Coordinates of C-alpha atoms and ligand atoms in Angstrom, one line a residue:
M970 CA 139.4 131.5 99.4
Q971 CA 140.0 128.0 100.8
A972 CA 143.0 126.1 99.7
T973 CA 142.0 123.1 97.6
K974 CA 144.1 120.0 98.1
T975 CA 145.0 119.0 94.6
R976 CA 146.7 115.8 93.5
N977 CA 150.5 115.8 93.9
W978 CA 152.3 113.9 91.0
N979 CA 154.0 110.9 92.5
G980 CA 157.0 110.6 90.1
V981 CA 157.5 108.2 87.2
I982 CA 158.0 105.0 89.2
R983 CA 154.7 105.3 91.1
E984 CA 152.7 106.8 88.2
F985 CA 153.7 104.3 85.6
Q986 CA 154.3 101.2 87.8
E987 CA 152.4 98.8 85.6
F988 CA 154.9 99.6 82.8
L989 CA 158.1 99.5 84.8
P990 CA 160.2 96.9 86.7
K991 CA 158.8 96.6 90.3
V992 CA 160.6 98.5 93.0
K993 CA 159.9 98.0 96.7
D994 CA 158.0 101.0 97.9
D995 CA 160.5 101.9 100.7
S996 CA 163.4 101.8 98.2
V997 CA 161.8 104.4 95.8
V998 CA 164.0 107.4 95.5
T999 CA 162.0 110.2 93.8
L1000 CA 161.9 114.0 93.5
R1001 CA 158.6 113.7 91.7
E1002 CA 160.1 113.8 88.3
G1003 CA 158.1 113.6 85.1
N1004 CA 154.8 115.2 84.1
T1005 CA 156.6 117.8 82.1
P1006 CA 154.5 120.0 79.9
L1007 CA 154.0 119.6 76.2
I1008 CA 154.0 123.1 74.8
E1009 CA 152.6 123.9 71.4
V1010 CA 154.7 126.1 69.2
L1011 CA 153.0 129.4 68.4
T1012 CA 155.2 132.2 67.2
M1013 CA 157.3 130.2 64.8
G1014 CA 154.2 129.5 62.8
E1015 CA 155.4 131.5 59.8
L1016 CA 158.4 129.1 59.4
F1017 CA 156.2 126.1 58.8
E1018 CA 153.1 125.3 56.7
R1019 CA 149.7 125.7 58.2
G1020 CA 148.2 122.6 59.6
L1021 CA 151.5 121.4 60.9
K1022 CA 151.4 121.0 64.7
I1023 CA 154.7 121.2 66.6
F1024 CA 154.9 120.5 70.3
L1025 CA 157.9 120.9 72.6
K1026 CA 158.3 118.2 75.4
Y1027 CA 160.0 120.5 77.9
E1028 CA 162.2 118.1 79.9
G1029 CA 164.1 121.0 81.4
L1030 CA 161.3 121.2 83.9
N1031 CA 162.3 118.0 85.7
P1032 CA 163.7 118.4 89.2
T1033 CA 167.4 118.7 88.2
G1034 CA 166.6 120.4 84.9
S1035 CA 166.9 117.5 82.4
F1036 CA 165.3 114.3 81.2
K1037 CA 167.9 112.3 83.1
D1038 CA 165.8 112.4 86.2
R1039 CA 163.3 109.9 84.7
G1040 CA 166.1 107.3 84.4
M1041 CA 167.9 108.2 87.5
T1042 CA 164.9 107.7 89.8
M1043 CA 164.8 104.1 88.5
A1044 CA 168.5 103.4 88.6
V1045 CA 169.1 104.8 92.0
S1046 CA 166.0 103.2 93.5
K1047 CA 167.1 99.8 92.2
A1048 CA 170.6 100.4 93.5
K1049 CA 169.2 101.2 96.9
E1050 CA 166.9 98.2 96.8
E1051 CA 169.8 95.9 95.9
G1052 CA 171.7 97.3 98.9
S1053 CA 174.3 99.4 97.0
H1054 CA 175.7 102.4 98.9
A1055 CA 177.2 104.3 96.0
V1056 CA 176.7 105.1 92.3
I1057 CA 179.1 106.2 89.6
C1058 CA 178.8 107.6 86.1
A1059 CA 180.7 109.4 83.3
S1060 CA 178.9 112.4 82.1
T1061 CA 178.7 115.4 79.8
G1062 CA 177.0 117.1 82.8
N1063 CA 173.3 116.2 83.1
T1064 CA 173.7 112.6 84.1
S1065 CA 176.2 113.7 86.8
A1066 CA 173.7 116.3 88.1
A1067 CA 170.9 113.8 88.3
A1068 CA 173.1 111.1 89.8
A1069 CA 174.3 113.5 92.4
A1070 CA 170.8 114.7 93.3
Y1071 CA 169.1 111.3 93.4
A1072 CA 172.0 109.7 95.3
A1073 CA 171.8 112.5 97.9
R1074 CA 168.0 112.0 98.2
G1075 CA 168.5 108.3 98.6
G1076 CA 171.4 108.5 101.1
L1077 CA 173.9 107.0 98.6
R1078 CA 177.3 108.4 97.7
A1079 CA 177.9 109.6 94.1
Y1080 CA 181.1 109.5 92.1
V1081 CA 181.2 111.3 88.8
L1082 CA 183.7 111.6 86.0
I1083 CA 183.4 114.6 83.6
P1084 CA 185.5 115.9 80.8
E1085 CA 187.5 118.8 82.2
G1086 CA 186.4 122.2 80.9
K1087 CA 183.7 120.7 78.7
I1088 CA 180.6 120.7 80.8
A1089 CA 178.3 123.6 81.3
L1090 CA 178.6 125.6 84.5
G1091 CA 175.1 124.9 85.9
K1092 CA 175.6 121.2 85.6
L1093 CA 179.0 121.3 87.4
S1094 CA 177.5 123.4 90.2
Q1095 CA 174.7 120.8 90.7
A1096 CA 177.1 117.8 91.0
M1097 CA 179.2 119.8 93.5
M1098 CA 176.3 121.1 95.6
H1099 CA 174.7 117.7 95.9
G1100 CA 177.9 116.4 97.4
A1101 CA 179.2 114.1 94.6
K1102 CA 182.9 113.3 94.4
V1103 CA 183.7 115.0 91.1
V1104 CA 186.7 114.0 89.0
Q1105 CA 187.5 116.1 85.9
I1106 CA 189.4 114.0 83.5
Q1107 CA 191.7 115.5 80.9
G1108 CA 189.9 113.6 78.1
N1109 CA 186.4 113.3 76.7
F1110 CA 183.1 111.5 77.7
D1111 CA 184.0 108.3 75.8
E1112 CA 187.2 107.9 77.7
A1113 CA 185.5 108.7 81.1
L1114 CA 182.9 106.0 80.3
I1115 CA 185.5 103.3 79.8
I1116 CA 187.0 104.1 83.2
V1117 CA 183.7 104.2 85.2
K1118 CA 182.7 100.8 83.6
E1119 CA 186.0 99.3 84.9
V1120 CA 185.6 100.9 88.3
S1121 CA 182.1 99.6 88.7
M1122 CA 183.4 96.1 88.0
M1123 CA 186.2 96.3 90.5
Y1124 CA 184.5 98.0 93.4
P1125 CA 181.0 97.9 95.1
V1126 CA 179.6 100.9 93.3
T1127 CA 176.6 100.8 90.9
L1128 CA 177.1 102.2 87.4
V1129 CA 174.2 104.6 86.5
N1130 CA 175.1 105.5 82.9
S1131 CA 172.4 104.4 80.4
I1132 CA 174.0 101.0 80.0
N1133 CA 172.3 100.4 83.4
P1134 CA 169.1 98.8 82.0
Y1135 CA 166.9 100.6 84.6
R1136 CA 167.9 104.0 83.2
L1137 CA 166.1 103.5 79.8
E1138 CA 163.1 101.9 81.6
G1139 CA 162.6 105.2 83.5
Q1140 CA 163.3 107.3 80.4
K1141 CA 160.6 105.6 78.3
T1142 CA 158.0 107.2 80.5
A1143 CA 158.4 110.5 78.5
A1144 CA 156.9 108.7 75.5
F1145 CA 153.9 107.7 77.6
E1146 CA 153.4 111.3 78.7
V1147 CA 153.5 112.5 75.1
C1148 CA 150.8 110.1 74.1
N1149 CA 148.7 110.8 77.2
H1150 CA 148.9 114.6 76.6
L1151 CA 148.1 114.4 72.9
G1152 CA 145.6 111.5 73.2
F1153 CA 147.5 109.7 70.4
A1154 CA 151.1 109.1 69.2
P1155 CA 152.6 111.8 67.1
T1156 CA 153.6 111.4 63.5
Y1157 CA 157.2 112.3 64.1
H1158 CA 159.4 112.5 67.3
F1159 CA 162.5 114.6 67.0
L1160 CA 165.3 114.5 69.6
P1161 CA 169.0 115.1 70.0
V1162 CA 171.3 112.1 70.0
G1163 CA 174.4 111.8 72.2
N1164 CA 175.0 108.5 73.9
A1165 CA 171.8 107.4 72.0
G1166 CA 170.0 106.1 75.1
N1167 CA 167.0 108.5 74.9
I1168 CA 166.0 107.7 71.4
T1169 CA 166.2 104.0 72.4
A1170 CA 164.0 104.7 75.5
Y1171 CA 161.4 106.7 73.6
W1172 CA 161.0 104.1 70.9
R1173 CA 160.6 101.4 73.6
G1174 CA 157.9 103.5 75.3
Y1175 CA 156.0 104.2 72.1
K1176 CA 156.1 100.5 71.2
E1177 CA 154.9 99.4 74.6
F1178 CA 151.9 101.8 74.5
K1179 CA 150.9 100.4 71.1
E1180 CA 151.4 96.8 72.1
R1181 CA 149.1 97.3 75.2
G1182 CA 146.5 99.0 73.0
V1183 CA 146.9 102.4 74.6
T1184 CA 147.7 104.0 71.2
D1185 CA 147.2 102.7 67.7
S1186 CA 150.1 104.1 65.8
L1187 CA 153.9 104.7 66.1
P1188 CA 155.9 107.9 65.4
K1189 CA 158.9 108.0 63.1
M1190 CA 161.9 108.5 65.3
M1191 CA 164.1 111.4 64.1
G1192 CA 167.4 111.6 65.9
F1193 CA 170.0 114.4 65.4
E1194 CA 173.6 114.4 66.2
A1195 CA 175.9 117.4 66.1
E1196 CA 177.9 117.6 63.0
G1197 CA 181.3 117.5 64.8
S1198 CA 180.1 114.6 66.9
A1199 CA 178.2 112.5 64.5
P1200 CA 179.5 108.9 64.7
I1201 CA 176.2 107.2 63.8
V1202 CA 175.7 109.4 60.7
R1203 CA 179.3 109.0 59.6
G1204 CA 179.3 105.3 60.4
H1205 CA 182.4 105.2 62.6
P1206 CA 183.5 106.4 66.1
I1207 CA 184.8 110.0 66.2
K1208 CA 188.0 110.2 68.2
N1209 CA 187.9 113.9 69.0
P1210 CA 184.2 114.9 69.0
E1211 CA 183.5 118.7 69.0
T1212 CA 180.4 120.8 69.2
I1213 CA 179.1 123.8 71.0
A1214 CA 176.3 121.5 72.3
S1215 CA 178.6 120.0 75.0
A1216 CA 175.9 117.6 76.3
I1217 CA 176.1 115.6 73.0
R1218 CA 179.8 115.8 72.5
I1219 CA 180.2 112.1 72.2
G1220 CA 182.2 110.0 69.7
N1221 CA 181.2 106.4 70.5
P1222 CA 177.6 106.1 71.8
S1223 CA 176.7 103.2 74.0
S1224 CA 173.3 102.6 72.5
W1225 CA 174.5 103.0 68.9
E1226 CA 172.9 99.8 67.6
N1227 CA 169.6 100.4 69.4
A1228 CA 169.4 103.9 68.0
V1229 CA 169.8 102.5 64.5
K1230 CA 167.1 99.9 65.2
A1231 CA 164.7 102.7 66.5
K1232 CA 165.3 104.6 63.2
D1233 CA 164.9 101.5 61.0
E1234 CA 161.9 100.0 62.7
S1235 CA 160.1 103.3 62.8
G1236 CA 161.0 104.5 59.3
G1237 CA 162.8 107.5 60.7
I1238 CA 166.2 108.9 60.3
I1239 CA 169.4 109.7 62.2
D1240 CA 170.9 112.8 60.7
M1241 CA 173.1 115.7 61.9
V1242 CA 172.9 119.5 62.3
S1243 CA 175.7 122.0 62.5
D1244 CA 176.5 124.2 65.5
D1245 CA 175.1 127.2 63.6
E1246 CA 171.8 125.4 63.0
I1247 CA 171.7 124.4 66.7
I1248 CA 172.3 128.0 67.8
Y1249 CA 169.7 129.3 65.4
A1250 CA 167.1 126.9 66.8
Y1251 CA 168.2 127.6 70.4
K1252 CA 167.6 131.4 69.9
L1253 CA 164.3 130.8 68.1
L1254 CA 163.0 128.7 71.0
A1255 CA 164.1 131.4 73.5
R1256 CA 162.1 133.9 71.4
E1257 CA 159.1 131.6 71.8
G1258 CA 159.6 131.9 75.6
V1259 CA 161.2 128.5 76.0
F1260 CA 164.7 128.3 77.3
C1261 CA 166.6 125.1 76.6
E1262 CA 170.2 124.2 76.5
P1263 CA 172.0 124.1 73.1
A1264 CA 172.0 120.3 72.7
S1265 CA 168.2 120.3 73.2
A1266 CA 167.8 122.6 70.3
A1267 CA 169.2 120.0 67.9
S1268 CA 165.7 118.6 67.9
L1269 CA 164.1 121.7 66.5
A1270 CA 167.1 122.3 64.2
G1271 CA 166.3 118.9 62.8
V1272 CA 162.7 119.9 62.2
I1273 CA 163.8 123.0 60.3
K1274 CA 166.2 120.9 58.3
M1275 CA 163.5 118.3 57.4
H1276 CA 161.0 121.1 56.7
K1277 CA 163.4 122.5 54.0
K1278 CA 163.5 119.0 52.5
G1279 CA 159.7 119.1 52.4
I1280 CA 159.0 115.9 54.2
F1281 CA 156.0 117.1 56.3
K1282 CA 152.3 116.9 55.3
N1283 CA 149.4 119.0 56.4
G1284 CA 148.0 117.5 59.6
D1285 CA 151.3 115.9 60.8
T1286 CA 151.9 116.2 64.5
I1287 CA 155.6 116.7 65.4
V1288 CA 157.0 116.4 68.9
C1289 CA 160.5 117.8 69.8
T1290 CA 162.1 116.8 73.1
L1291 CA 163.9 119.7 74.7
T1292 CA 166.1 117.6 76.9
G1293 CA 167.6 120.2 79.3
H1294 CA 166.9 123.6 80.7
G1295 CA 168.6 126.7 79.3
L1296 CA 169.9 127.7 82.8
K1297 CA 172.2 124.8 82.7
D1298 CA 174.5 126.7 80.3
P1299 CA 174.5 130.4 81.1
D1300 CA 177.8 130.9 79.2
T1301 CA 176.4 129.9 75.8
A1302 CA 173.2 131.9 76.5
I1303 CA 175.2 135.1 77.2
K1304 CA 177.5 134.6 74.3
S1305 CA 174.5 134.1 72.0
S1306 CA 172.7 137.3 73.1
D1307 CA 173.1 141.1 72.9
K1308 CA 175.1 142.5 75.9
P1309 CA 173.1 144.5 78.5
I1310 CA 173.7 148.3 78.4
T1311 CA 175.0 150.0 81.5
A1312 CA 173.5 153.3 82.7
E1313 CA 173.6 155.7 85.5
P1314 CA 170.5 155.6 87.7
E1315 CA 168.9 158.7 86.0
L1316 CA 165.5 158.7 84.3
G1317 CA 166.5 160.8 81.3
K1318 CA 169.5 158.6 80.5
V1319 CA 167.6 155.4 80.9
V1320 CA 164.8 156.6 78.7
E1321 CA 167.2 157.6 76.1
L1322 CA 169.1 154.3 76.2
L1323 CA 165.8 152.4 76.0
G1324 CA 165.1 154.2 72.8
F1325 CA 161.7 155.7 73.7
Ligands
LIG2557 N1 170.4 116.4 75.5 C1 171.0 116.7 76.7 C2 170.7 118.0 77.4 C3 171.8 115.7 77.3 O1 172.4 115.9 78.4 C4 172.1 114.5 76.6 C5 173.0 113.5 77.1 C6 171.4 114.3 75.3 C7 170.6 115.3 74.8 C8 171.6 113.1 74.5 O2 170.9 112.0 75.1 O3 172.8 110.5 75.4 O4 170.5 109.7 75.5 O5 171.4 110.3 73.4 N2 173.7 113.6 78.1 C9 174.5 112.6 78.8 C10 175.1 113.1 80.1 C11 175.5 112.0 77.9 O6 176.1 112.7 80.5 O7 174.5 114.0 80.7 P1 171.4 110.5 74.8

């Protein structure tokens, strides 16, 4: 058999350049992020009515294992183009992993502030391995964000949290891919809400495709916060946010108003799900063969909650964004599963333990 040279995906900046701010080609910092699969839900069929199509946008398959890569390629490329030598961010883990990787790729330094003891192990290991300067603060994400904003104003270092406008520009490309894969815009788009950048970015992407005539409808945007960290639902900042979904443990989201706008303009909702509902959906997804991190499962938990309320109609198409890979958070995975059994290396014993 002869090797066939197939097309290599060029990353979101080059693939979607007509929809994104221009970047000089030699400044593009990419790990060929994007082009993640849209996976149809099969085995959970009995949970939902026939005729309902549910798809998972599996963003865990980006180069650093989360959707943040789409925004980070834009933010770091622009920083490089503008002559910056360093980037800084506050993070619940994934932004710091992406910032560290893309900074390394682009030859910039990365500085990251994370809440001590509150980020999943995989994410911490990524920031460390890619050579970022990691500071664990004895506080939460919201406090870390205030500090990095100040630092970026005082020193020559580019802020790459989602208040950097290029981040959301890159992230909106996920909505383009959903429409391209389906051939139309879905009826509903469900996603977890933390700092509220992603729901803002998706809505922008869907609107731009419709304005340019690529699609002819818009989805309802369905955002889900974790119950213990639900400032938008409760209508006020949460001083001490708590949830098992550490990625969305945020009490005062930067894109609060834009998230509310996305909900209002699309006729969607911003609601919340409990940690139990998140873990239920997390395990259900794993049983479907799809491993995501707990925060990501808030999207499917939202679908289950809305299904119980009976909002869906036959023929509706639902997309859930699974924002990060399950391997990011091995601790929660292990805590949520049956323990492995230990056995001596003897056929008889093993067969007995396996229950044959
Ligand atoms: N899911 C995951 C896995 C995340 O890491 C985040 C945010 C979200 C959902 C929420 O997205 O903030 O755009 O509403 N993580 C940020 C971080 C805060 O620092 O990695 P959002």
